[in-house]
Amino acid sequence: MEYREQLKIIKSHKWNEKPESKGRCPKRKKTKRKAGVLDKIVWFMQFIASAFLIISLLVLGIVPFKFMLLLIIIIVLMLLFTCFIQRRAYNTRNKKKRSGKGVCICISVLFILIGGYALKANAALDRIAIGEESKKYAEQHTISVTEKPFNVYISGIDVYGDITQSSRSDVNLIASINPKTHKVLITTTPRDYYVTLPGVSGEACDKLTHAGIYGIDVSMATLENLYDTTIPFYVRVNFTSVEEIVDVMGGVDVESELAFTTSEDSGLVMDVKEGKNHFNGREALAFVRERQNLPTGDNQRGKNQQALLSALIEKAMSPLILFRANGMINSVAGNSETNLSEKQIKSLVKMQLNDGKGWDIESVAATGDDSGKQWCYSYSDGPLYVTVPDWRSVETVKEKINETEK
């Protein structure tokens, strides 16, 4: 056989060789690996944390339905996304693909923290709303506070510490709230107003502040009798709660009608300028306690109390207040009480979160003559300085309350 023919045969055999004949290892088929045990545990942890968050918010009961539904949808999508990341990581041979364990753990921790805050807020409401435990205010708890106008008596007692102490009421405000029109009327009555105490003093007169000694129900009945209205609810605070709430809010901006310097009796000597002032807790308390260095004494002090309350309401309506929610819960619980039920408080918060509307806040004050002394029912050792009511101002307050309730 000639050389050329042999070369052709050799070449033809070389190209027809199979890969196996070259000693190469056969290719392995790609196999899908299942997610590891650790990834399954982390995903299950996220699922439990998500369920805990939803249950906690349902127990708290202040999140509107539309927001709750949106949250559930987001949580479900996050769980599905985590599953997708884990499957993609184990369906590929690329070791750089991560299974999302870190993100999963962070989400779980966040959900647990939020759920914990929700349960803590619910427990604080339980401590504040004492009316349900006493079963004394069953009739008041039937009032729909999101549908009908209502009045709340705000009493500030002149003590630190335990809120359950019986003491004189230095702050006597009425908040007339109309949930339909989003109007709030804040009425202040001088602490030394010379009035009768229903069920206690008979025809004899006494200072309004002394009504607090006989219980908050006597203070409420006195104001109901004075303004010919109904006050079903009360909120009771003391010096401790005012200081702590203002500090937790990061201070508060208060408009002062006058420039003055507080006296030592207010708890802190400081200069107050006319117009806007930024107060911390101690300064805010001194501002509302001062009366000696005010031209009209107790009459102006009542207006200062209105100014602080209006500033607190405005700041509480800000969405940024949510970042201070934990501190506010701690300061309010134990330092204030109300006969509003938990359900009523939650319904008001839920209404505000649902519509997000602002509130039209108006103030009115009863005035009088505080230059003289009179005999008081609760003090027999001699006459005391009192504020004799200006009945024209009382009639003005009545009209304003009636207008708010329409």
mmCIF file of C-alpha atoms in Angstrom:
data_model
loop_
_atom_site.group_PDB
_atom_site.id
_atom_site.type_symbol
_atom_site.label_atom_id
_atom_site.label_comp_id
_atom_site.label_asym_id
_atom_site.label_seq_id
_atom_site.Cartn_x
_atom_site.Cartn_y
_atom_site.Cartn_z
ATOM 1 C CA MET A 1 0.000 0.000 0.000
ATOM 2 C CA GLU A 2 1.338 3.318 -0.930
ATOM 3 C CA TYR A 3 2.258 5.906 1.687
ATOM 4 C CA ARG A 4 -0.504 8.371 0.718
ATOM 5 C CA GLU A 5 -3.214 5.760 0.996
ATOM 6 C CA GLN A 6 -1.958 4.684 4.460
ATOM 7 C CA LEU A 7 -1.983 8.338 5.616
ATOM 8 C CA LYS A 8 -5.644 8.723 4.517
ATOM 9 C CA ILE A 9 -6.649 5.629 6.474
ATOM 10 C CA ILE A 10 -4.848 6.898 9.623
ATOM 11 C CA LYS A 11 -6.533 10.306 9.357
ATOM 12 C CA SER A 12 -9.967 8.812 8.849
ATOM 13 C CA HIS A 13 -9.562 6.658 11.993
ATOM 14 C CA LYS A 14 -8.394 9.701 14.044
ATOM 15 C CA TRP A 15 -11.482 11.859 13.296
ATOM 16 C CA ASN A 16 -13.857 8.990 13.973
ATOM 17 C CA GLU A 17 -12.505 8.436 17.504
ATOM 18 C CA LYS A 18 -15.051 8.777 20.295
ATOM 19 C CA PRO A 19 -14.320 11.037 23.338
ATOM 20 C CA GLU A 20 -14.221 8.031 25.644
ATOM 21 C CA SER A 21 -11.319 6.578 23.697
ATOM 22 C CA LYS A 22 -9.156 9.612 24.575
ATOM 23 C CA GLY A 23 -9.175 8.778 28.267
ATOM 24 C CA ARG A 24 -11.308 11.801 29.212
ATOM 25 C CA CYS A 25 -13.785 11.575 32.089
ATOM 26 C CA PRO A 26 -17.404 11.729 31.048
ATOM 27 C CA LYS A 27 -19.310 14.932 31.921
ATOM 28 C CA ARG A 28 -21.471 14.769 35.013
ATOM 29 C CA LYS A 29 -25.084 15.713 34.775
ATOM 30 C CA LYS A 30 -26.168 18.803 36.712
ATOM 31 C CA THR A 31 -28.143 17.909 39.803
ATOM 32 C CA LYS A 32 -30.309 20.304 41.810
ATOM 33 C CA ARG A 33 -29.440 20.523 45.448
ATOM 34 C CA LYS A 34 -32.090 21.135 48.047
ATOM 35 C CA ALA A 35 -31.938 24.021 50.552
ATOM 36 C CA GLY A 36 -29.905 23.318 53.650
ATOM 37 C CA VAL A 37 -31.293 22.764 57.125
ATOM 38 C CA LEU A 38 -29.985 26.146 58.345
ATOM 39 C CA ASP A 39 -31.822 28.019 55.589
ATOM 40 C CA LYS A 40 -35.053 26.232 56.437
ATOM 41 C CA ILE A 41 -34.658 27.161 60.103
ATOM 42 C CA VAL A 42 -33.989 30.810 59.257
ATOM 43 C CA TRP A 43 -37.030 30.976 56.943
ATOM 44 C CA PHE A 44 -39.216 29.380 59.625
ATOM 45 C CA MET A 45 -37.912 31.967 62.111
ATOM 46 C CA GLN A 46 -38.992 34.733 59.724
ATOM 47 C CA PHE A 47 -42.414 33.109 59.402
ATOM 48 C CA ILE A 48 -42.850 32.953 63.212
ATOM 49 C CA ALA A 49 -41.675 36.577 63.610
ATOM 50 C CA SER A 50 -44.140 37.682 60.914
ATOM 51 C CA ALA A 51 -47.005 35.878 62.640
ATOM 52 C CA PHE A 52 -45.972 37.416 65.992
ATOM 53 C CA LEU A 53 -46.029 40.912 64.463
ATOM 54 C CA ILE A 54 -49.486 40.457 62.934
ATOM 55 C CA ILE A 55 -50.959 39.000 66.139
ATOM 56 C CA SER A 56 -49.399 41.785 68.263
ATOM 57 C CA LEU A 57 -50.859 44.517 66.060
ATOM 58 C CA LEU A 58 -54.259 42.824 66.101
ATOM 59 C CA VAL A 59 -54.141 42.704 69.910
ATOM 60 C CA LEU A 60 -53.189 46.406 70.034
ATOM 61 C CA GLY A 61 -56.106 47.145 67.746
ATOM 62 C CA ILE A 62 -55.197 50.651 66.538
ATOM 63 C CA VAL A 63 -53.997 49.886 62.982
ATOM 64 C CA PRO A 64 -56.724 50.616 60.391
ATOM 65 C CA PHE A 65 -57.904 47.683 58.253
ATOM 66 C CA LYS A 66 -56.445 49.055 55.004
ATOM 67 C CA PHE A 67 -52.975 49.375 56.549
ATOM 68 C CA MET A 68 -53.253 45.967 58.196
ATOM 69 C CA LEU A 69 -54.161 44.348 54.865
ATOM 70 C CA LEU A 70 -51.260 46.081 53.128
ATOM 71 C CA LEU A 71 -48.872 44.910 55.838
ATOM 72 C CA ILE A 72 -50.014 41.286 55.509
ATOM 73 C CA ILE A 73 -49.513 41.407 51.731
ATOM 74 C CA ILE A 74 -45.993 42.826 52.175
ATOM 75 C CA ILE A 75 -45.115 40.159 54.752
ATOM 76 C CA VAL A 76 -46.334 37.345 52.464
ATOM 77 C CA LEU A 77 -44.335 38.768 49.548
ATOM 78 C CA MET A 78 -41.228 38.967 51.735
ATOM 79 C CA LEU A 79 -41.613 35.313 52.741
ATOM 80 C CA LEU A 80 -42.017 34.275 49.095
ATOM 81 C CA PHE A 81 -39.023 36.375 48.090
ATOM 82 C CA THR A 82 -36.897 34.673 50.746
ATOM 83 C CA CYS A 83 -37.921 31.272 49.372
ATOM 84 C CA PHE A 84 -37.012 32.402 45.868
ATOM 85 C CA ILE A 85 -33.539 33.553 46.947
ATOM 86 C CA GLN A 86 -32.850 30.271 48.731
ATOM 87 C CA ARG A 87 -33.928 28.133 45.743
ATOM 88 C CA ARG A 88 -31.941 30.218 43.289
ATOM 89 C CA ALA A 89 -28.833 29.875 45.439
ATOM 90 C CA TYR A 90 -29.077 26.072 45.508
ATOM 91 C CA ASN A 91 -30.107 25.603 41.881
ATOM 92 C CA THR A 92 -26.853 27.075 40.643
ATOM 93 C CA ARG A 93 -23.212 26.035 40.953
ATOM 94 C CA ASN A 94 -22.157 29.658 41.489
ATOM 95 C CA LYS A 95 -20.922 29.802 45.075
ATOM 96 C CA LYS A 96 -21.273 33.586 45.120
ATOM 97 C CA LYS A 97 -25.047 33.351 45.100
ATOM 98 C CA ARG A 98 -26.248 33.966 48.652
ATOM 99 C CA SER A 99 -29.326 32.388 50.224
ATOM 100 C CA GLY A 100 -30.385 35.547 52.093
ATOM 101 C CA LYS A 101 -29.893 34.261 55.648
ATOM 102 C CA GLY A 102 -28.624 37.651 56.889
ATOM 103 C CA VAL A 103 -31.575 39.567 55.461
ATOM 104 C CA CYS A 104 -33.960 36.980 56.855
ATOM 105 C CA ILE A 105 -32.531 37.309 60.365
ATOM 106 C CA CYS A 106 -32.630 41.128 60.254
ATOM 107 C CA ILE A 107 -36.283 41.109 59.181
ATOM 108 C CA SER A 108 -37.164 38.652 61.942
ATOM 109 C CA VAL A 109 -35.483 40.778 64.623
ATOM 110 C CA LEU A 110 -37.233 43.927 63.339
ATOM 111 C CA PHE A 111 -40.651 42.248 63.371
ATOM 112 C CA ILE A 112 -40.111 40.937 66.905
ATOM 113 C CA LEU A 113 -39.118 44.404 68.152
ATOM 114 C CA ILE A 114 -42.164 46.076 66.582
ATOM 115 C CA GLY A 115 -44.450 43.360 67.923
ATOM 116 C CA GLY A 116 -42.938 43.786 71.384
ATOM 117 C CA TYR A 117 -43.581 47.541 71.305
ATOM 118 C CA ALA A 118 -47.186 46.883 70.286
ATOM 119 C CA LEU A 119 -47.762 44.560 73.236
ATOM 120 C CA LYS A 120 -46.041 47.029 75.544
ATOM 121 C CA ALA A 121 -48.335 49.832 74.359
ATOM 122 C CA ASN A 122 -51.339 47.597 74.939
ATOM 123 C CA ALA A 123 -50.187 46.878 78.500
ATOM 124 C CA ALA A 124 -49.692 50.618 79.134
ATOM 125 C CA LEU A 125 -53.248 51.350 77.996
ATOM 126 C CA ASP A 126 -54.464 48.685 80.383
ATOM 127 C CA ARG A 127 -52.697 50.446 83.271
ATOM 128 C CA ILE A 128 -53.989 53.902 82.294
ATOM 129 C CA ALA A 129 -57.625 52.957 81.626
ATOM 130 C CA ILE A 130 -58.677 52.114 85.187
ATOM 131 C CA GLY A 131 -62.397 52.596 84.576
ATOM 132 C CA GLU A 132 -62.947 49.107 83.174
ATOM 133 C CA GLU A 133 -61.429 47.395 86.191
ATOM 134 C CA SER A 134 -63.605 49.299 88.673
ATOM 135 C CA LYS A 135 -66.735 48.755 86.510
ATOM 136 C CA LYS A 136 -67.828 52.146 87.801
ATOM 137 C CA TYR A 137 -68.195 53.807 84.426
ATOM 138 C CA ALA A 138 -70.187 51.231 82.450
ATOM 139 C CA GLU A 139 -72.565 53.886 81.081
ATOM 140 C CA GLN A 140 -69.706 56.108 79.886
ATOM 141 C CA HIS A 141 -68.137 53.185 78.059
ATOM 142 C CA THR A 142 -71.186 52.864 75.816
ATOM 143 C CA ILE A 143 -70.454 56.281 74.257
ATOM 144 C CA SER A 144 -69.101 56.121 70.706
ATOM 145 C CA VAL A 145 -66.214 58.588 70.911
ATOM 146 C CA THR A 146 -65.614 58.460 67.143
ATOM 147 C CA GLU A 147 -69.204 59.355 66.285
ATOM 148 C CA LYS A 148 -70.484 61.769 68.952
ATOM 149 C CA PRO A 149 -69.014 64.896 70.609
ATOM 150 C CA PHE A 150 -67.874 64.457 74.201
ATOM 151 C CA ASN A 151 -66.149 66.331 77.033
ATOM 152 C CA VAL A 152 -63.027 65.261 78.920
ATOM 153 C CA TYR A 153 -62.029 66.796 82.246
ATOM 154 C CA ILE A 154 -58.245 67.146 82.478
ATOM 155 C CA SER A 155 -57.110 67.352 86.086
ATOM 156 C CA GLY A 156 -53.558 68.185 87.108
ATOM 157 C CA ILE A 157 -52.884 67.386 90.756
ATOM 158 C CA ASP A 158 -50.162 69.245 92.682
ATOM 159 C CA VAL A 159 -47.984 66.270 93.660
ATOM 160 C CA TYR A 160 -45.157 64.141 92.342
ATOM 161 C CA GLY A 161 -45.195 60.335 92.303
ATOM 162 C CA ASP A 162 -48.228 58.100 92.758
ATOM 163 C CA ILE A 163 -51.095 59.247 90.530
ATOM 164 C CA THR A 164 -53.714 57.652 92.793
ATOM 165 C CA GLN A 165 -53.088 60.145 95.615
ATOM 166 C CA SER A 166 -56.001 62.375 96.627
ATOM 167 C CA SER A 167 -54.921 65.979 96.230
ATOM 168 C CA ARG A 168 -55.991 69.435 95.173
ATOM 169 C CA SER A 169 -56.424 69.956 91.456
ATOM 170 C CA ASP A 170 -54.224 72.823 90.257
ATOM 171 C CA VAL A 171 -55.119 72.321 86.595
ATOM 172 C CA ASN A 172 -58.798 72.251 85.630
ATOM 173 C CA LEU A 173 -59.293 71.981 81.879
ATOM 174 C CA ILE A 174 -62.203 70.701 79.816
ATOM 175 C CA ALA A 175 -61.467 69.371 76.331
ATOM 176 C CA SER A 176 -64.650 69.411 74.243
ATOM 177 C CA ILE A 177 -63.994 67.087 71.307
ATOM 178 C CA ASN A 178 -66.071 66.732 68.155
ATOM 179 C CA PRO A 179 -64.714 63.762 66.142
ATOM 180 C CA LYS A 180 -66.875 64.559 63.114
ATOM 181 C CA THR A 181 -65.766 68.167 62.633
ATOM 182 C CA HIS A 182 -62.287 67.585 64.111
ATOM 183 C CA LYS A 183 -62.725 70.505 66.481
ATOM 184 C CA VAL A 184 -61.321 70.726 70.013
ATOM 185 C CA LEU A 185 -62.318 73.424 72.492
ATOM 186 C CA ILE A 186 -60.057 73.766 75.535
ATOM 187 C CA THR A 187 -61.750 75.490 78.461
ATOM 188 C CA THR A 188 -59.812 76.578 81.518
ATOM 189 C CA THR A 189 -61.315 77.411 84.892
ATOM 190 C CA PRO A 190 -59.245 79.175 87.594
ATOM 191 C CA ARG A 191 -58.245 76.846 90.426
ATOM 192 C CA ASP A 192 -59.587 79.308 93.032
ATOM 193 C CA TYR A 193 -62.983 79.760 91.367
ATOM 194 C CA TYR A 194 -65.510 80.348 94.145
ATOM 195 C CA VAL A 195 -68.274 77.828 93.470
ATOM 196 C CA THR A 196 -70.473 75.265 95.200
ATOM 197 C CA LEU A 197 -69.340 71.638 95.350
ATOM 198 C CA PRO A 198 -72.355 69.424 94.460
ATOM 199 C CA GLY A 199 -73.010 66.702 97.020
ATOM 200 C CA VAL A 200 -70.414 68.148 99.409
ATOM 201 C CA SER A 201 -70.798 71.821 100.338
ATOM 202 C CA GLY A 202 -74.539 72.290 99.878
ATOM 203 C CA GLU A 203 -75.235 76.013 99.409
ATOM 204 C CA ALA A 204 -71.806 76.995 100.753
ATOM 205 C CA CYS A 205 -69.054 77.933 98.310
ATOM 206 C CA ASP A 206 -65.481 76.730 98.138
ATOM 207 C CA LYS A 207 -62.453 76.868 95.872
ATOM 208 C CA LEU A 208 -62.643 74.655 92.806
ATOM 209 C CA THR A 209 -59.226 73.214 93.669
ATOM 210 C CA HIS A 210 -60.583 71.862 96.967
ATOM 211 C CA ALA A 211 -63.045 69.652 95.057
ATOM 212 C CA GLY A 212 -60.119 67.365 94.219
ATOM 213 C CA ILE A 213 -59.749 66.484 97.894
ATOM 214 C CA TYR A 214 -63.167 64.811 97.799
ATOM 215 C CA GLY A 215 -62.410 62.872 94.626
ATOM 216 C CA ILE A 216 -62.277 63.533 90.922
ATOM 217 C CA ASP A 217 -66.009 62.852 90.541
ATOM 218 C CA VAL A 218 -66.731 65.907 92.721
ATOM 219 C CA SER A 219 -64.492 68.067 90.513
ATOM 220 C CA MET A 220 -66.340 66.833 87.423
ATOM 221 C CA ALA A 221 -69.751 67.428 89.005
ATOM 222 C CA THR A 222 -68.685 70.965 90.012
ATOM 223 C CA LEU A 223 -67.737 71.872 86.447
ATOM 224 C CA GLU A 224 -70.853 70.198 85.032
ATOM 225 C CA ASN A 225 -72.960 72.331 87.372
ATOM 226 C CA LEU A 226 -71.009 75.498 86.531
ATOM 227 C CA TYR A 227 -71.257 75.165 82.740
ATOM 228 C CA ASP A 228 -74.539 73.251 82.525
ATOM 229 C CA THR A 229 -72.984 70.422 80.511
ATOM 230 C CA THR A 230 -72.116 66.738 80.792
ATOM 231 C CA ILE A 231 -68.535 65.549 81.366
ATOM 232 C CA PRO A 232 -68.424 61.749 81.100
ATOM 233 C CA PHE A 233 -64.636 61.314 80.983
ATOM 234 C CA TYR A 234 -61.541 62.456 82.810
ATOM 235 C CA VAL A 235 -57.763 62.286 82.429
ATOM 236 C CA ARG A 236 -55.692 62.770 85.565
ATOM 237 C CA VAL A 237 -52.016 63.746 85.489
ATOM 238 C CA ASN A 238 -49.453 64.927 88.055
ATOM 239 C CA PHE A 239 -46.188 66.882 88.054
ATOM 240 C CA THR A 240 -44.176 63.762 87.217
ATOM 241 C CA SER A 241 -46.191 62.926 84.104
ATOM 242 C CA VAL A 242 -46.045 66.489 82.733
ATOM 243 C CA GLU A 243 -42.260 66.658 83.055
ATOM 244 C CA GLU A 244 -41.620 63.206 81.617
ATOM 245 C CA ILE A 245 -44.042 63.505 78.691
ATOM 246 C CA VAL A 246 -42.556 66.833 77.577
ATOM 247 C CA ASP A 247 -38.991 65.499 77.886
ATOM 248 C CA VAL A 248 -39.817 62.336 75.941
ATOM 249 C CA MET A 249 -41.268 64.490 73.155
ATOM 250 C CA GLY A 250 -37.939 66.270 72.921
ATOM 251 C CA GLY A 251 -39.354 69.458 74.424
ATOM 252 C CA VAL A 252 -42.281 71.524 73.212
ATOM 253 C CA ASP A 253 -42.753 74.946 71.565
ATOM 254 C CA VAL A 254 -45.274 77.040 73.525
ATOM 255 C CA GLU A 255 -46.732 80.443 72.666
ATOM 256 C CA SER A 256 -46.774 82.816 75.648
ATOM 257 C CA GLU A 257 -48.992 85.891 75.652
ATOM 258 C CA LEU A 258 -46.695 87.670 78.096
ATOM 259 C CA ALA A 259 -43.039 88.041 78.997
ATOM 260 C CA PHE A 260 -42.386 87.282 82.666
ATOM 261 C CA THR A 261 -40.017 85.626 85.133
ATOM 262 C CA THR A 262 -41.230 82.659 87.121
ATOM 263 C CA SER A 263 -40.954 82.624 90.909
ATOM 264 C CA GLU A 264 -39.377 80.013 93.168
ATOM 265 C CA ASP A 265 -42.841 78.702 94.048
ATOM 266 C CA SER A 266 -43.205 77.446 90.465
ATOM 267 C CA GLY A 267 -40.263 75.093 90.988
ATOM 268 C CA LEU A 268 -37.825 76.882 88.680
ATOM 269 C CA VAL A 269 -36.821 80.531 88.229
ATOM 270 C CA MET A 270 -36.573 81.291 84.510
ATOM 271 C CA ASP A 271 -37.352 84.014 81.970
ATOM 272 C CA VAL A 272 -40.294 83.495 79.632
ATOM 273 C CA LYS A 273 -40.404 85.651 76.523
ATOM 274 C CA GLU A 274 -43.498 86.839 74.697
ATOM 275 C CA GLY A 275 -44.171 84.604 71.714
ATOM 276 C CA LYS A 276 -42.678 81.179 71.073
ATOM 277 C CA ASN A 277 -40.636 79.452 73.798
ATOM 278 C CA HIS A 278 -39.017 76.020 73.660
ATOM 279 C CA PHE A 279 -39.425 74.277 77.025
ATOM 280 C CA ASN A 280 -38.106 71.045 78.453
ATOM 281 C CA GLY A 281 -40.194 69.165 81.008
ATOM 282 C CA ARG A 282 -39.130 71.117 84.089
ATOM 283 C CA GLU A 283 -39.493 74.458 82.299
ATOM 284 C CA ALA A 284 -42.942 73.564 80.951
ATOM 285 C CA LEU A 285 -44.117 72.655 84.457
ATOM 286 C CA ALA A 286 -42.825 75.961 85.879
ATOM 287 C CA PHE A 287 -44.573 77.833 83.049
ATOM 288 C CA VAL A 288 -48.000 76.367 83.879
ATOM 289 C CA ARG A 289 -47.559 76.613 87.684
ATOM 290 C CA GLU A 290 -46.544 80.285 87.830
ATOM 291 C CA ARG A 291 -49.147 82.827 88.963
ATOM 292 C CA GLN A 292 -47.446 85.198 91.433
ATOM 293 C CA ASN A 293 -45.591 87.195 88.768
ATOM 294 C CA LEU A 294 -48.507 87.338 86.341
ATOM 295 C CA PRO A 295 -50.583 90.558 86.126
ATOM 296 C CA THR A 296 -53.910 88.705 86.324
ATOM 297 C CA GLY A 297 -52.668 85.844 88.497
ATOM 298 C CA ASP A 298 -54.719 82.678 88.218
ATOM 299 C CA ASN A 299 -56.603 83.917 85.146
ATOM 300 C CA GLN A 300 -53.395 84.114 83.112
ATOM 301 C CA ARG A 301 -52.091 80.870 84.555
ATOM 302 C CA GLY A 302 -55.130 79.112 83.124
ATOM 303 C CA LYS A 303 -54.340 80.536 79.695
ATOM 304 C CA ASN A 304 -50.741 79.319 80.016
ATOM 305 C CA GLN A 305 -52.034 75.836 80.793
ATOM 306 C CA GLN A 306 -54.165 75.991 77.649
ATOM 307 C CA ALA A 307 -51.122 77.038 75.609
ATOM 308 C CA LEU A 308 -49.086 74.057 76.839
ATOM 309 C CA LEU A 309 -51.908 71.579 76.203
ATOM 310 C CA SER A 310 -52.430 72.935 72.662
ATOM 311 C CA ALA A 311 -48.709 72.604 71.949
ATOM 312 C CA LEU A 312 -48.676 69.008 73.243
ATOM 313 C CA ILE A 313 -51.676 68.064 71.084
ATOM 314 C CA GLU A 314 -50.108 69.568 67.968
ATOM 315 C CA LYS A 315 -46.826 67.750 68.547
ATOM 316 C CA ALA A 316 -48.600 64.469 69.294
ATOM 317 C CA MET A 317 -50.309 64.675 65.881
ATOM 318 C CA SER A 318 -46.937 64.722 64.092
ATOM 319 C CA PRO A 319 -45.904 61.401 62.423
ATOM 320 C CA LEU A 320 -42.386 61.909 63.850
ATOM 321 C CA ILE A 321 -43.778 61.242 67.315
ATOM 322 C CA LEU A 322 -43.799 57.524 66.431
ATOM 323 C CA PHE A 323 -40.011 57.489 66.872
ATOM 324 C CA ARG A 324 -40.533 58.468 70.522
ATOM 325 C CA ALA A 325 -43.395 56.045 71.136
ATOM 326 C CA ASN A 326 -41.434 53.771 73.474
ATOM 327 C CA GLY A 327 -40.441 56.591 75.813
ATOM 328 C CA MET A 328 -43.952 58.042 75.822
ATOM 329 C CA ILE A 329 -45.405 54.672 76.782
ATOM 330 C CA ASN A 330 -43.021 54.434 79.739
ATOM 331 C CA SER A 331 -43.749 57.976 80.936
ATOM 332 C CA VAL A 332 -47.542 57.817 80.603
ATOM 333 C CA ALA A 333 -48.015 54.420 82.259
ATOM 334 C CA GLY A 334 -48.102 54.879 86.024
ATOM 335 C CA ASN A 335 -48.207 58.692 85.887
ATOM 336 C CA SER A 336 -51.687 59.212 84.488
ATOM 337 C CA GLU A 337 -55.095 57.594 84.568
ATOM 338 C CA THR A 338 -58.432 57.893 82.789
ATOM 339 C CA ASN A 339 -61.906 56.412 82.910
ATOM 340 C CA LEU A 340 -61.956 56.090 79.127
ATOM 341 C CA SER A 341 -62.004 52.414 78.210
ATOM 342 C CA GLU A 342 -59.182 50.786 76.258
ATOM 343 C CA LYS A 343 -61.587 50.273 73.383
ATOM 344 C CA GLN A 344 -62.483 53.983 73.290
ATOM 345 C CA ILE A 345 -58.856 55.120 73.406
ATOM 346 C CA LYS A 346 -57.892 52.680 70.658
ATOM 347 C CA SER A 347 -60.822 53.724 68.480
ATOM 348 C CA LEU A 348 -59.735 57.374 68.693
ATOM 349 C CA VAL A 349 -56.133 56.515 67.759
ATOM 350 C CA LYS A 350 -57.352 54.262 64.939
ATOM 351 C CA MET A 351 -59.593 57.030 63.608
ATOM 352 C CA GLN A 352 -56.694 59.485 63.564
ATOM 353 C CA LEU A 353 -54.371 57.026 61.799
ATOM 354 C CA ASN A 354 -57.075 56.203 59.277
ATOM 355 C CA ASP A 355 -57.996 59.716 58.129
ATOM 356 C CA GLY A 356 -54.872 61.651 59.187
ATOM 357 C CA LYS A 357 -56.793 64.935 59.421
ATOM 358 C CA GLY A 358 -55.606 67.850 61.488
ATOM 359 C CA TRP A 359 -57.572 69.284 64.390
ATOM 360 C CA ASP A 360 -58.925 72.823 64.792
ATOM 361 C CA ILE A 361 -57.990 73.754 68.376
ATOM 362 C CA GLU A 362 -59.685 76.712 70.080
ATOM 363 C CA SER A 363 -59.283 77.998 73.639
ATOM 364 C CA VAL A 364 -61.625 79.856 75.990
ATOM 365 C CA ALA A 365 -61.224 80.846 79.625
ATOM 366 C CA ALA A 366 -63.565 81.659 82.480
ATOM 367 C CA THR A 367 -62.390 84.716 84.371
ATOM 368 C CA GLY A 368 -63.179 86.491 87.626
ATOM 369 C CA ASP A 369 -62.043 88.833 90.384
ATOM 370 C CA ASP A 370 -59.214 87.357 92.482
ATOM 371 C CA SER A 371 -58.486 90.412 94.616
ATOM 372 C CA GLY A 372 -60.538 89.501 97.694
ATOM 373 C CA LYS A 373 -60.993 86.874 100.380
ATOM 374 C CA GLN A 374 -64.004 84.698 101.213
ATOM 375 C CA TRP A 375 -64.862 81.964 103.699
ATOM 376 C CA CYS A 376 -64.460 78.503 102.173
ATOM 377 C CA TYR A 377 -66.355 75.325 103.056
ATOM 378 C CA SER A 378 -63.185 73.208 103.399
ATOM 379 C CA TYR A 379 -61.254 75.688 105.539
ATOM 380 C CA SER A 380 -62.670 77.057 108.797
ATOM 381 C CA ASP A 381 -59.642 78.920 110.187
ATOM 382 C CA GLY A 382 -60.331 82.092 108.216
ATOM 383 C CA PRO A 383 -61.146 83.571 104.811
ATOM 384 C CA LEU A 384 -58.948 82.672 101.821
ATOM 385 C CA TYR A 385 -58.111 84.437 98.571
ATOM 386 C CA VAL A 386 -60.584 83.270 95.931
ATOM 387 C CA THR A 387 -61.615 84.135 92.366
ATOM 388 C CA VAL A 388 -65.206 85.344 92.256
ATOM 389 C CA PRO A 389 -66.674 84.247 88.898
ATOM 390 C CA ASP A 390 -67.383 86.702 86.119
ATOM 391 C CA TRP A 391 -70.712 85.202 85.085
ATOM 392 C CA ARG A 392 -70.552 86.788 81.624
ATOM 393 C CA SER A 393 -67.399 84.798 80.912
ATOM 394 C CA VAL A 394 -69.136 81.673 82.238
ATOM 395 C CA GLU A 395 -71.990 82.231 79.766
ATOM 396 C CA THR A 396 -69.454 82.655 76.956
ATOM 397 C CA VAL A 397 -67.893 79.298 77.866
ATOM 398 C CA LYS A 398 -71.334 77.633 77.817
ATOM 399 C CA GLU A 399 -72.004 78.983 74.321
ATOM 400 C CA LYS A 400 -68.611 77.834 73.032
ATOM 401 C CA ILE A 401 -69.103 74.307 74.400
ATOM 402 C CA ASN A 402 -72.567 74.099 72.812
ATOM 403 C CA GLU A 403 -71.173 75.280 69.449
ATOM 404 C CA THR A 404 -68.440 72.617 69.522
ATOM 405 C CA GLU A 405 -70.976 69.882 70.206
ATOM 406 C CA LYS A 406 -73.100 70.774 67.157
#
